[in-house]
Amino acid sequence: MTMPFPAQSRAGAGPAFLRPALALLWLVLTPVLCILYLKIEPSPDQAQFDYMGWLATQGRPFYAGSFDMNWPGAMLLHEAAIRLFGPAGWSWHLLDFLLVQLAAMAAGLFLWRAGFRFAPWIVLVLYPPLYVTAGAWMAGQRDIVAMGLLIMACCAMLAPARRERGALISAGALVAFAVLIRPTYLSVLVGLLILEALPRDWLGQPRRDGILARLLALGMGFALVILAVLAWAVAVGNLDDWYQQSVMFTSQVYYGEPPMDLTQTLITLFTRWWHWLSLGGLVGLVLWVLRDRGVRYPLALLLGLACAILLSFFAQNKGFGYHIAGFVPLLAMLMAVAIDQLAARAVAARNQRLRWLAGGAAIALAGLAALGTVNKIASNSGLLRDYWQNGLAPVAGGYGIPAEDQARMIRIIQAESTPEDTLAQYGTAHHIPYLARRLPPHRFITPAIELMNQEFALYQPWLAEIRDGLRARPPAFVLITGIAPVATEAGLLSAPDNTTPALAELLAFMGDDYAPRVQGDYGALFQRVAR
């Protein structure tokens, strides 16, 4: 019979009073962190998904009603946030914060099932503040959100044998939704199938069913989610649009040379941004291997997630830091293991010197984690102070447009147009039409469309669709940000070069029928003038 890892071991239990103290600290921190996260301005990517989610509630489904090359997982979550909490600037962050708490609980349960008794409480307290303060270009972004679901899936893989079948189906379903958010995480499903196909003696994890039944359960959970989303796509009629944007556009246009150095991104994040977390994670990894005298099933799952993150990072070939943000929860878990195991070694040491050495190291790492976390929260304390003056509204102005100009634009749009009027937005300021609640004249709402060239098969049809949309639903307002049109000799606006065909179509339509209402270095809001 296969012997399980020491899931019932008291090793690493730590002083009894610390666990309820950590639980109390988690209860106190949770509302504070929630308010802090809601006050953080969503990134342009998140604002775009907010807008797309709101458009979906107005009968404009993803792909068919709003253009984007990403898979629909993140869009569905943003739509769910809007349907639950309304089209507010903080809606997505509230739903995401709830998902973070579930991920932290899953990480704690994972470590509990892996045989640790103190680490689960540490990660429950440690991960949420690390997530919330990770920065707007990491927290709430697709990679780290998907990793939370994958941690839940791995936790399900460690369920007791009596709940094995349902747990494996759940794990497959969670992996499927993570893949819908970040397709490159399909490697996790492959890894889980390989692990389950290994001989039981290699797994170190008791199983009730045979290999084939376990593989079928994982595959069934995965297939159920994918088939449900496909059925939804067929029902709303956007399956072909998804293929054109997520497959054709991505493979033929979007994928190219990385804008950032991939190796430098890795070095910078691990040695500068996450330096103390990386140190603690490395110590935790070594101590975990020493405890198990090798790599057993739970650690194999964690290392598999780390490999999946790196594979996804290099497959995306962009070099963006948030593409490896999934390491934050993994490092938090390993940091928790490091403190747990050092404390356990201090208690078990027979030598006074070793006891002091292990205990001192545990206290030092715990202090490092506490100081690092407190410093991150303190650096964002201004957001908490703003709560007493402005409520939950995010503190705006972090992405080029001053907060005063944003508020003024929204007031003008809402006061001087009707919900039936459209707003053409060019650039990444999607939060303006989202908060103003105005529909676009056509579905091409992201400047990523400019990456296509005349060799792309849909170049002319998509430009024709932009022209037709502008003529059929002439916008009451036009918002152009991130690029400066040039004035022609006739006094009209023109695209600065021939690399922005969608902008050229918009400016040609505008002619001299639009006048600026709000403008700055970031761009301008134009209003249609009566002729």
Short mmCIF file of C-alpha atoms in Angstrom, two decimals:
data_model
loop_
_atom_site.label_atom_id
_atom_site.label_comp_id
_atom_site.label_asym_id
_atom_site.label_seq_id
_atom_site.Cartn_x
_atom_site.Cartn_y
_atom_site.Cartn_z
CA MET A 1 0.00 0.00 0.00
CA THR A 2 1.26 3.46 -0.83
CA MET A 3 2.27 5.45 2.25
CA PRO A 4 1.04 9.05 2.18
CA PHE A 5 3.16 12.04 3.01
CA PRO A 6 2.93 12.95 6.71
CA ALA A 7 -0.40 14.75 6.48
CA GLN A 8 -1.26 14.07 10.14
CA SER A 9 2.18 14.90 11.49
CA ARG A 10 2.36 17.50 14.24
CA ALA A 11 5.72 18.67 12.91
CA GLY A 12 5.81 22.39 12.46
CA ALA A 13 2.79 22.97 14.68
CA GLY A 14 4.44 25.90 16.42
CA PRO A 15 3.18 27.48 19.65
CA ALA A 16 -0.54 26.80 20.03
CA PHE A 17 -1.47 30.45 20.63
CA LEU A 18 0.02 31.58 17.29
CA ARG A 19 -2.61 29.93 15.13
CA PRO A 20 -5.65 31.69 16.66
CA ALA A 21 -3.57 34.89 16.76
CA LEU A 22 -2.91 34.61 13.02
CA ALA A 23 -6.59 33.85 12.38
CA LEU A 24 -7.54 36.99 14.34
CA LEU A 25 -4.97 39.02 12.40
CA TRP A 26 -6.48 37.75 9.14
CA LEU A 27 -9.95 38.83 10.27
CA VAL A 28 -8.67 42.31 11.16
CA LEU A 29 -6.63 42.74 7.97
CA THR A 30 -9.30 41.53 5.54
CA PRO A 31 -11.60 44.61 5.55
CA VAL A 32 -8.59 46.95 5.55
CA LEU A 33 -7.03 45.20 2.57
CA CYS A 34 -10.38 45.10 0.79
CA ILE A 35 -10.81 48.88 1.06
CA LEU A 36 -7.17 49.38 0.02
CA TYR A 37 -7.61 47.22 -3.06
CA LEU A 38 -10.85 48.89 -4.07
CA LYS A 39 -9.10 52.27 -3.90
CA ILE A 40 -6.41 51.19 -6.38
CA GLU A 41 -7.11 52.41 -9.90
CA PRO A 42 -7.61 49.48 -12.30
CA SER A 43 -4.92 49.05 -14.93
CA PRO A 44 -5.79 49.89 -18.57
CA ASP A 45 -6.16 46.17 -19.27
CA GLN A 46 -8.63 45.78 -16.42
CA ALA A 47 -10.49 48.92 -17.48
CA GLN A 48 -10.85 47.46 -20.96
CA PHE A 49 -12.30 44.22 -19.60
CA ASP A 50 -14.62 46.26 -17.38
CA TYR A 51 -15.87 48.07 -20.48
CA MET A 52 -16.24 44.82 -22.40
CA GLY A 53 -18.08 43.27 -19.45
CA TRP A 54 -20.47 46.21 -19.32
CA LEU A 55 -20.97 46.06 -23.09
CA ALA A 56 -21.90 42.38 -22.70
CA THR A 57 -24.63 43.38 -20.25
CA GLN A 58 -25.93 45.78 -22.93
CA GLY A 59 -26.27 43.08 -25.58
CA ARG A 60 -22.77 43.49 -27.08
CA PRO A 61 -21.14 40.05 -26.53
CA PHE A 62 -17.38 39.64 -26.46
CA TYR A 63 -15.70 39.41 -29.88
CA ALA A 64 -18.93 40.01 -31.82
CA GLY A 65 -19.60 43.27 -29.95
CA SER A 66 -16.14 44.22 -28.65
CA PHE A 67 -12.74 43.38 -30.10
CA ASP A 68 -9.98 41.64 -28.14
CA MET A 69 -7.57 38.80 -28.85
CA ASN A 70 -7.59 37.31 -25.32
CA TRP A 71 -9.59 34.24 -24.40
CA PRO A 72 -12.91 34.88 -22.63
CA GLY A 73 -12.11 33.79 -19.06
CA ALA A 74 -11.12 37.22 -17.74
CA MET A 75 -13.94 38.90 -19.64
CA LEU A 76 -16.48 36.54 -18.09
CA LEU A 77 -15.16 37.34 -14.61
CA HIS A 78 -15.39 41.10 -15.25
CA GLU A 79 -18.92 40.69 -16.59
CA ALA A 80 -19.80 38.71 -13.46
CA ALA A 81 -18.38 41.51 -11.29
CA ILE A 82 -20.52 44.10 -13.09
CA ARG A 83 -23.65 41.99 -12.88
CA LEU A 84 -23.04 41.46 -9.15
CA PHE A 85 -21.90 44.93 -8.08
CA GLY A 86 -22.86 47.25 -10.95
CA PRO A 87 -20.64 49.23 -13.36
CA ALA A 88 -18.43 50.90 -10.75
CA GLY A 89 -14.71 51.55 -10.91
CA TRP A 90 -14.12 49.09 -8.06
CA SER A 91 -16.44 46.25 -9.17
CA TRP A 92 -13.72 44.00 -10.57
CA HIS A 93 -11.39 44.55 -7.64
CA LEU A 94 -14.12 43.54 -5.20
CA LEU A 95 -14.79 40.25 -6.98
CA ASP A 96 -11.07 39.70 -7.42
CA PHE A 97 -10.48 40.30 -3.70
CA LEU A 98 -13.00 37.57 -2.91
CA LEU A 99 -11.15 35.26 -5.30
CA VAL A 100 -7.87 36.14 -3.56
CA GLN A 101 -9.32 35.11 -0.22
CA LEU A 102 -10.44 31.80 -1.73
CA ALA A 103 -6.96 31.31 -3.21
CA ALA A 104 -5.34 32.06 0.17
CA MET A 105 -7.64 29.54 1.87
CA ALA A 106 -6.87 26.98 -0.84
CA ALA A 107 -3.14 27.59 -0.39
CA GLY A 108 -3.52 27.07 3.35
CA LEU A 109 -5.54 23.89 2.89
CA PHE A 110 -2.97 22.66 0.36
CA LEU A 111 -0.18 23.10 2.91
CA TRP A 112 -2.31 21.48 5.63
CA ARG A 113 -2.89 18.45 3.42
CA ALA A 114 0.84 18.42 2.66
CA GLY A 115 1.54 17.86 6.36
CA PHE A 116 2.27 21.38 7.65
CA ARG A 117 0.38 22.70 10.66
CA PHE A 118 1.71 26.24 11.11
CA ALA A 119 2.37 27.23 7.47
CA PRO A 120 -1.36 27.27 6.47
CA TRP A 121 -2.08 30.08 8.93
CA ILE A 122 0.97 32.02 7.83
CA VAL A 123 0.06 31.93 4.14
CA LEU A 124 -3.54 32.88 4.95
CA VAL A 125 -2.25 36.11 6.49
CA LEU A 126 0.71 36.67 4.16
CA TYR A 127 -0.69 36.20 0.65
CA PRO A 128 -3.61 38.71 0.55
CA PRO A 129 -1.50 41.78 1.46
CA LEU A 130 1.24 40.66 -0.94
CA TYR A 131 -1.38 40.39 -3.67
CA VAL A 132 -3.15 43.68 -2.97
CA THR A 133 0.14 45.64 -2.86
CA ALA A 134 1.75 43.87 -5.84
CA GLY A 135 0.90 46.83 -8.09
CA ALA A 136 -1.96 47.51 -10.48
CA TRP A 137 -0.07 45.83 -13.32
CA MET A 138 0.08 42.56 -11.34
CA ALA A 139 -2.86 42.39 -8.95
CA GLY A 140 -6.02 41.64 -10.90
CA GLN A 141 -4.14 40.78 -14.08
CA ARG A 142 -4.89 37.54 -15.88
CA ASP A 143 -1.78 35.52 -14.97
CA ILE A 144 -2.01 35.86 -11.19
CA VAL A 145 -5.80 35.45 -11.21
CA ALA A 146 -5.47 32.21 -13.18
CA MET A 147 -2.77 31.02 -10.76
CA GLY A 148 -5.22 31.37 -7.88
CA LEU A 149 -7.55 28.96 -9.67
CA LEU A 150 -4.67 26.57 -10.32
CA ILE A 151 -3.72 26.56 -6.64
CA MET A 152 -7.34 25.63 -5.87
CA ALA A 153 -7.05 22.84 -8.45
CA CYS A 154 -3.85 21.51 -6.86
CA CYS A 155 -5.51 21.67 -3.45
CA ALA A 156 -8.30 19.50 -4.84
CA MET A 157 -5.67 17.03 -6.09
CA LEU A 158 -4.73 16.42 -2.43
CA ALA A 159 -8.29 15.69 -1.28
CA PRO A 160 -8.86 12.56 0.84
CA ALA A 161 -9.39 9.33 -1.07
CA ARG A 162 -13.08 9.16 -0.10
CA ARG A 163 -13.69 12.40 -2.04
CA GLU A 164 -11.26 11.61 -4.82
CA ARG A 165 -13.53 11.43 -7.83
CA GLY A 166 -15.38 14.69 -7.20
CA ALA A 167 -12.12 16.41 -6.30
CA LEU A 168 -10.47 15.35 -9.54
CA ILE A 169 -13.45 16.56 -11.58
CA SER A 170 -13.30 19.88 -9.71
CA ALA A 171 -9.57 20.14 -10.34
CA GLY A 172 -10.08 19.61 -14.06
CA ALA A 173 -12.81 22.27 -14.13
CA LEU A 174 -10.63 24.80 -12.30
CA VAL A 175 -7.75 24.18 -14.69
CA ALA A 176 -10.13 24.68 -17.61
CA PHE A 177 -11.23 28.08 -16.37
CA ALA A 178 -7.61 29.05 -15.75
CA VAL A 179 -6.87 28.08 -19.36
CA LEU A 180 -9.76 30.25 -20.54
CA ILE A 181 -8.02 33.13 -18.75
CA ARG A 182 -4.47 32.26 -19.85
CA PRO A 183 -4.34 29.55 -22.57
CA THR A 184 -0.64 28.87 -22.00
CA TYR A 185 -1.57 27.29 -18.66
CA LEU A 186 -2.84 24.26 -20.58
CA SER A 187 0.52 22.78 -19.59
CA VAL A 188 -0.87 22.35 -16.06
CA LEU A 189 -3.49 19.88 -17.29
CA VAL A 190 -0.79 17.96 -19.12
CA GLY A 191 1.34 17.88 -15.98
CA LEU A 192 -1.52 16.66 -13.79
CA LEU A 193 -2.35 13.90 -16.27
CA ILE A 194 1.29 12.80 -16.32
CA LEU A 195 1.46 12.75 -12.51
CA GLU A 196 -1.71 10.69 -12.26
CA ALA A 197 -0.43 8.24 -14.84
CA LEU A 198 2.70 7.50 -12.79
CA PRO A 199 2.84 4.34 -10.63
CA ARG A 200 1.21 4.79 -7.23
CA ASP A 201 4.45 4.11 -5.41
CA TRP A 202 5.96 7.11 -7.17
CA LEU A 203 3.09 9.41 -6.26
CA GLY A 204 3.26 9.13 -2.51
CA GLN A 205 -0.42 10.07 -2.53
CA PRO A 206 -3.04 7.42 -1.71
CA ARG A 207 -5.60 6.88 -4.46
CA ARG A 208 -8.82 4.89 -4.45
CA ASP A 209 -9.50 4.60 -8.16
CA GLY A 210 -7.33 3.23 -10.91
CA ILE A 211 -5.25 5.30 -13.33
CA LEU A 212 -7.84 5.33 -16.12
CA ALA A 213 -10.68 6.45 -13.81
CA ARG A 214 -8.53 9.27 -12.42
CA LEU A 215 -7.49 10.46 -15.86
CA LEU A 216 -11.09 10.37 -17.04
CA ALA A 217 -12.24 12.38 -14.01
CA LEU A 218 -9.67 15.10 -14.67
CA GLY A 219 -10.51 15.17 -18.36
CA MET A 220 -14.24 15.23 -17.64
CA GLY A 221 -13.98 18.27 -15.39
CA PHE A 222 -11.87 20.09 -17.96
CA ALA A 223 -14.14 19.15 -20.86
CA LEU A 224 -17.33 20.18 -19.05
CA VAL A 225 -16.14 23.78 -18.66
CA ILE A 226 -14.74 24.04 -22.18
CA LEU A 227 -17.90 22.57 -23.71
CA ALA A 228 -20.08 24.90 -21.64
CA VAL A 229 -18.17 27.93 -22.91
CA LEU A 230 -18.33 26.64 -26.49
CA ALA A 231 -22.09 26.17 -26.13
CA TRP A 232 -22.35 29.74 -24.85
CA ALA A 233 -20.31 30.99 -27.83
CA VAL A 234 -22.58 29.16 -30.26
CA ALA A 235 -25.66 30.52 -28.50
CA VAL A 236 -24.53 34.16 -28.70
CA GLY A 237 -23.05 33.69 -32.17
CA ASN A 238 -19.49 34.82 -31.54
CA LEU A 239 -17.51 31.61 -32.07
CA ASP A 240 -16.28 32.70 -35.49
CA ASP A 241 -15.39 36.14 -34.16
CA TRP A 242 -13.40 34.50 -31.35
CA TYR A 243 -11.48 32.43 -33.89
CA GLN A 244 -10.68 35.48 -36.02
CA GLN A 245 -9.45 37.55 -33.08
CA SER A 246 -7.92 35.03 -30.66
CA VAL A 247 -6.45 32.66 -33.22
CA MET A 248 -5.97 34.37 -36.59
CA PHE A 249 -5.10 37.85 -35.31
CA THR A 250 -2.90 36.57 -32.49
CA SER A 251 -0.92 34.11 -34.60
CA GLN A 252 -0.58 36.25 -37.72
CA VAL A 253 -0.32 39.78 -36.27
CA TYR A 254 0.02 40.08 -32.50
CA TYR A 255 2.82 37.61 -31.81
CA GLY A 256 6.17 39.20 -32.58
CA GLU A 257 9.43 40.40 -31.10
CA PRO A 258 9.32 40.87 -27.30
CA PRO A 259 9.09 44.55 -26.28
CA MET A 260 11.09 43.80 -23.12
CA ASP A 261 14.12 41.63 -22.33
CA LEU A 262 12.79 38.37 -20.87
CA THR A 263 15.88 37.49 -18.84
CA GLN A 264 16.20 40.97 -17.40
CA THR A 265 12.56 40.89 -16.32
CA LEU A 266 13.16 37.67 -14.38
CA ILE A 267 16.30 39.02 -12.71
CA THR A 268 14.65 42.31 -11.78
CA LEU A 269 11.55 40.74 -10.26
CA PHE A 270 13.26 38.05 -8.21
CA THR A 271 16.22 40.11 -7.00
CA ARG A 272 14.70 43.58 -6.61
CA TRP A 273 10.91 43.44 -6.35
CA TRP A 274 10.62 40.09 -4.53
CA HIS A 275 14.05 39.90 -2.88
CA TRP A 276 12.98 38.94 0.65
CA LEU A 277 10.17 36.76 -0.66
CA SER A 278 12.58 34.97 -2.99
CA LEU A 279 15.00 34.36 -0.12
CA GLY A 280 12.30 32.92 2.10
CA GLY A 281 10.93 30.86 -0.77
CA LEU A 282 14.32 29.33 -1.48
CA VAL A 283 14.77 28.42 2.19
CA GLY A 284 11.28 26.90 2.25
CA LEU A 285 11.96 24.84 -0.85
CA VAL A 286 15.17 23.40 0.61
CA LEU A 287 13.54 22.59 3.95
CA TRP A 288 10.54 20.98 2.24
CA VAL A 289 12.85 18.70 0.25
CA LEU A 290 14.78 17.84 3.42
CA ARG A 291 11.58 17.05 5.31
CA ASP A 292 10.31 14.70 2.60
CA ARG A 293 13.79 13.41 1.71
CA GLY A 294 13.07 14.22 -1.89
CA VAL A 295 10.22 15.58 -3.99
CA ARG A 296 6.88 14.01 -3.13
CA TYR A 297 3.47 14.63 -4.62
CA PRO A 298 2.52 18.00 -3.03
CA LEU A 299 5.86 19.60 -3.77
CA ALA A 300 5.78 18.12 -7.28
CA LEU A 301 2.47 19.94 -7.81
CA LEU A 302 3.97 23.23 -6.62
CA LEU A 303 7.09 22.84 -8.74
CA GLY A 304 4.87 21.96 -11.69
CA LEU A 305 3.02 25.27 -11.27
CA ALA A 306 6.37 27.09 -11.22
CA CYS A 307 7.37 25.39 -14.47
CA ALA A 308 3.99 26.28 -16.00
CA ILE A 309 4.53 29.96 -15.12
CA LEU A 310 7.94 30.01 -16.78
CA LEU A 311 6.65 28.14 -19.82
CA SER A 312 3.78 30.62 -20.14
CA PHE A 313 6.16 33.57 -19.72
CA PHE A 314 8.46 32.43 -22.52
CA ALA A 315 5.59 31.28 -24.75
CA GLN A 316 3.97 34.74 -24.56
CA ASN A 317 7.36 36.22 -25.47
CA LYS A 318 6.58 39.73 -24.22
CA GLY A 319 8.81 40.11 -21.17
CA PHE A 320 6.05 41.77 -19.13
CA GLY A 321 6.51 41.36 -15.39
CA TYR A 322 2.88 40.49 -14.73
CA HIS A 323 3.27 37.39 -16.90
CA ILE A 324 5.23 35.79 -14.05
CA ALA A 325 3.10 37.27 -11.25
CA GLY A 326 1.89 33.74 -10.50
CA PHE A 327 5.10 33.26 -8.53
CA VAL A 328 3.78 35.58 -5.78
CA PRO A 329 1.43 32.99 -4.21
CA LEU A 330 3.97 30.20 -4.71
CA LEU A 331 6.71 32.19 -2.98
CA ALA A 332 4.29 33.11 -0.19
CA MET A 333 3.55 29.41 0.33
CA LEU A 334 7.25 28.52 0.39
CA MET A 335 8.00 31.40 2.78
CA ALA A 336 5.31 30.02 5.10
CA VAL A 337 6.89 26.55 4.86
CA ALA A 338 10.30 28.02 5.70
CA ILE A 339 9.02 29.60 8.93
CA ASP A 340 7.06 26.44 9.76
CA GLN A 341 9.99 24.09 9.31
CA LEU A 342 12.54 26.28 11.05
CA ALA A 343 10.20 26.49 14.05
CA ALA A 344 9.71 22.71 13.94
CA ARG A 345 13.46 22.14 13.87
CA ALA A 346 13.92 24.48 16.80
CA VAL A 347 11.38 22.51 18.85
CA ALA A 348 12.81 19.12 17.84
CA ALA A 349 16.49 20.02 18.19
CA ARG A 350 18.30 18.14 20.95
CA ASN A 351 21.28 20.46 20.78
CA GLN A 352 20.91 23.85 22.48
CA ARG A 353 22.98 25.54 19.80
CA LEU A 354 20.90 24.09 16.97
CA ARG A 355 17.72 25.04 18.81
CA TRP A 356 18.81 28.67 19.08
CA LEU A 357 20.05 28.70 15.49
CA ALA A 358 16.81 27.30 14.00
CA GLY A 359 14.62 29.39 16.29
CA GLY A 360 16.56 32.55 15.51
CA ALA A 361 16.30 31.86 11.78
CA ALA A 362 12.53 31.30 12.10
CA ILE A 363 12.10 34.57 13.98
CA ALA A 364 14.31 36.40 11.48
CA LEU A 365 12.30 35.13 8.50
CA ALA A 366 9.00 35.87 10.23
CA GLY A 367 10.24 39.36 11.07
CA LEU A 368 11.40 39.87 7.50
CA ALA A 369 7.99 38.82 6.17
CA ALA A 370 6.18 41.02 8.68
CA LEU A 371 8.35 44.08 8.01
CA GLY A 372 8.18 43.62 4.25
CA THR A 373 4.40 43.27 4.32
CA VAL A 374 3.86 46.21 6.68
CA ASN A 375 6.11 48.35 4.48
CA LYS A 376 4.04 47.46 1.41
CA ILE A 377 0.80 48.35 3.16
CA ALA A 378 2.25 51.56 4.60
CA SER A 379 3.40 52.69 1.15
CA ASN A 380 -0.27 52.60 0.08
CA SER A 381 -1.67 54.22 3.23
CA GLY A 382 -2.65 57.34 1.27
CA LEU A 383 -5.33 55.28 -0.47
CA LEU A 384 -6.85 54.39 2.89
CA ARG A 385 -6.90 58.05 3.93
CA ASP A 386 -8.69 58.93 0.69
CA TYR A 387 -11.46 56.50 1.63
CA TRP A 388 -12.71 58.83 4.38
CA GLN A 389 -13.01 61.68 1.89
CA ASN A 390 -14.17 60.01 -1.33
CA GLY A 391 -15.54 56.61 -0.38
CA LEU A 392 -14.74 53.53 -2.43
CA ALA A 393 -14.07 55.34 -5.72
CA PRO A 394 -10.55 54.42 -6.93
CA VAL A 395 -7.90 57.13 -6.72
CA ALA A 396 -7.60 58.06 -10.39
CA GLY A 397 -4.86 59.74 -12.39
CA GLY A 398 -2.21 57.04 -12.46
CA TYR A 399 -2.29 56.37 -16.20
CA GLY A 400 -1.66 59.72 -17.85
CA ILE A 401 -5.00 61.51 -17.52
CA PRO A 402 -5.32 63.72 -14.41
CA ALA A 403 -8.17 62.76 -12.11
CA GLU A 404 -9.81 66.17 -12.53
CA ASP A 405 -9.88 65.83 -16.32
CA GLN A 406 -11.30 62.32 -16.08
CA ALA A 407 -14.12 63.46 -13.81
CA ARG A 408 -14.81 66.44 -16.06
CA MET A 409 -14.98 64.27 -19.19
CA ILE A 410 -17.44 61.88 -17.56
CA ARG A 411 -19.65 64.74 -16.37
CA ILE A 412 -19.68 66.35 -19.83
CA ILE A 413 -20.44 63.08 -21.62
CA GLN A 414 -23.28 62.17 -19.27
CA ALA A 415 -24.78 65.69 -19.24
CA GLU A 416 -24.53 66.44 -22.95
CA SER A 417 -25.44 63.12 -24.54
CA THR A 418 -28.05 60.42 -24.05
CA PRO A 419 -27.57 56.69 -23.36
CA GLU A 420 -28.51 56.11 -27.00
CA ASP A 421 -25.58 58.24 -28.22
CA THR A 422 -22.24 56.57 -28.92
CA LEU A 423 -18.70 57.46 -27.89
CA ALA A 424 -15.74 56.55 -30.09
CA GLN A 425 -12.69 55.88 -27.92
CA TYR A 426 -9.21 55.53 -29.41
CA GLY A 427 -6.43 54.60 -27.00
CA THR A 428 -6.49 52.82 -23.65
CA ALA A 429 -8.72 55.13 -21.57
CA HIS A 430 -11.55 52.59 -21.54
CA HIS A 431 -12.64 53.65 -18.07
CA ILE A 432 -14.06 56.90 -19.48
CA PRO A 433 -16.77 55.34 -21.69
CA TYR A 434 -17.24 52.60 -19.06
CA LEU A 435 -17.96 55.02 -16.21
CA ALA A 436 -19.91 57.34 -18.54
CA ARG A 437 -21.88 54.27 -19.73
CA ARG A 438 -21.76 55.00 -23.43
CA LEU A 439 -21.67 52.41 -26.21
CA PRO A 440 -19.07 52.53 -29.02
CA PRO A 441 -20.08 52.98 -32.67
CA HIS A 442 -18.20 49.79 -33.60
CA ARG A 443 -16.53 46.89 -31.82
CA PHE A 444 -12.85 47.82 -32.40
CA ILE A 445 -12.27 49.50 -29.05
CA THR A 446 -8.59 48.67 -28.53
CA PRO A 447 -5.63 50.16 -30.44
CA ALA A 448 -4.21 46.64 -30.82
CA ILE A 449 -6.15 46.65 -34.08
CA GLU A 450 -3.41 48.94 -35.46
CA LEU A 451 -0.94 46.04 -35.44
CA MET A 452 -2.54 44.54 -38.53
CA ASN A 453 -1.23 45.35 -41.99
CA GLN A 454 -2.61 44.98 -45.48
CA GLU A 455 -1.34 41.41 -45.74
CA PHE A 456 -3.74 40.33 -43.00
CA ALA A 457 -6.81 38.74 -44.58
CA LEU A 458 -9.30 40.76 -42.50
CA TYR A 459 -7.55 44.14 -42.92
CA GLN A 460 -10.00 45.61 -45.43
CA PRO A 461 -13.19 44.03 -44.01
CA TRP A 462 -12.40 45.30 -40.51
CA LEU A 463 -11.59 48.83 -41.70
CA ALA A 464 -14.83 48.81 -43.70
CA GLU A 465 -16.67 47.76 -40.54
CA ILE A 466 -15.15 50.74 -38.68
CA ARG A 467 -16.28 53.12 -41.45
CA ASP A 468 -19.77 51.64 -41.54
CA GLY A 469 -20.12 51.80 -37.75
CA LEU A 470 -19.11 55.46 -37.61
CA ARG A 471 -21.58 56.37 -40.36
CA ALA A 472 -24.47 54.30 -38.98
CA ARG A 473 -23.96 55.42 -35.36
CA PRO A 474 -22.12 58.77 -35.50
CA PRO A 475 -20.55 59.35 -32.07
CA ALA A 476 -21.59 62.33 -29.98
CA PHE A 477 -18.09 62.33 -28.49
CA VAL A 478 -14.68 61.10 -29.62
CA LEU A 479 -11.90 60.43 -27.11
CA ILE A 480 -8.36 60.14 -28.49
CA THR A 481 -5.50 59.41 -26.09
CA GLY A 482 -1.93 58.20 -26.31
CA ILE A 483 -1.22 59.63 -29.76
CA ALA A 484 -1.12 63.13 -31.17
CA PRO A 485 -2.91 63.66 -34.49
CA VAL A 486 -1.33 66.26 -36.78
CA ALA A 487 -3.12 69.21 -38.38
CA THR A 488 -3.31 69.37 -42.18
CA GLU A 489 -3.11 72.57 -44.25
CA ALA A 490 -6.90 72.60 -44.32
CA GLY A 491 -6.97 72.63 -40.54
CA LEU A 492 -8.24 69.07 -40.23
CA LEU A 493 -6.71 66.35 -38.06
CA SER A 494 -4.77 63.53 -39.65
CA ALA A 495 -2.97 60.39 -38.44
CA PRO A 496 0.76 61.05 -37.85
CA ASP A 497 1.81 58.20 -40.18
CA ASN A 498 0.44 55.25 -42.14
CA THR A 499 0.80 52.74 -39.27
CA THR A 500 -2.55 53.66 -37.68
CA PRO A 501 -5.27 52.88 -40.25
CA ALA A 502 -8.06 52.71 -37.65
CA LEU A 503 -7.14 56.17 -36.36
CA ALA A 504 -6.99 57.45 -39.93
CA GLU A 505 -10.54 56.21 -40.52
CA LEU A 506 -11.75 57.89 -37.33
CA LEU A 507 -10.11 61.24 -38.12
CA ALA A 508 -11.36 61.17 -41.71
CA PHE A 509 -14.89 60.69 -40.42
CA MET A 510 -14.51 63.50 -37.86
CA GLY A 511 -13.45 66.10 -40.47
CA ASP A 512 -14.34 69.51 -39.09
CA ASP A 513 -17.51 68.28 -37.39
CA TYR A 514 -15.89 67.88 -33.95
CA ALA A 515 -14.39 70.41 -31.56
CA PRO A 516 -12.23 69.69 -28.49
CA ARG A 517 -13.94 70.01 -25.08
CA VAL A 518 -11.19 68.70 -22.76
CA GLN A 519 -7.58 68.34 -23.81
CA GLY A 520 -4.08 67.89 -22.42
CA ASP A 521 -0.77 66.19 -23.09
CA TYR A 522 -2.59 62.86 -22.98
CA GLY A 523 -4.98 63.69 -25.86
CA ALA A 524 -8.44 65.22 -26.14
CA LEU A 525 -12.16 64.67 -25.82
CA PHE A 526 -13.99 65.96 -28.91
CA GLN A 527 -17.69 66.76 -29.19
CA ARG A 528 -19.77 66.74 -32.31
CA VAL A 529 -20.82 70.30 -33.20
CA ALA A 530 -24.06 71.27 -34.87
CA ARG A 531 -23.78 72.35 -38.51
#
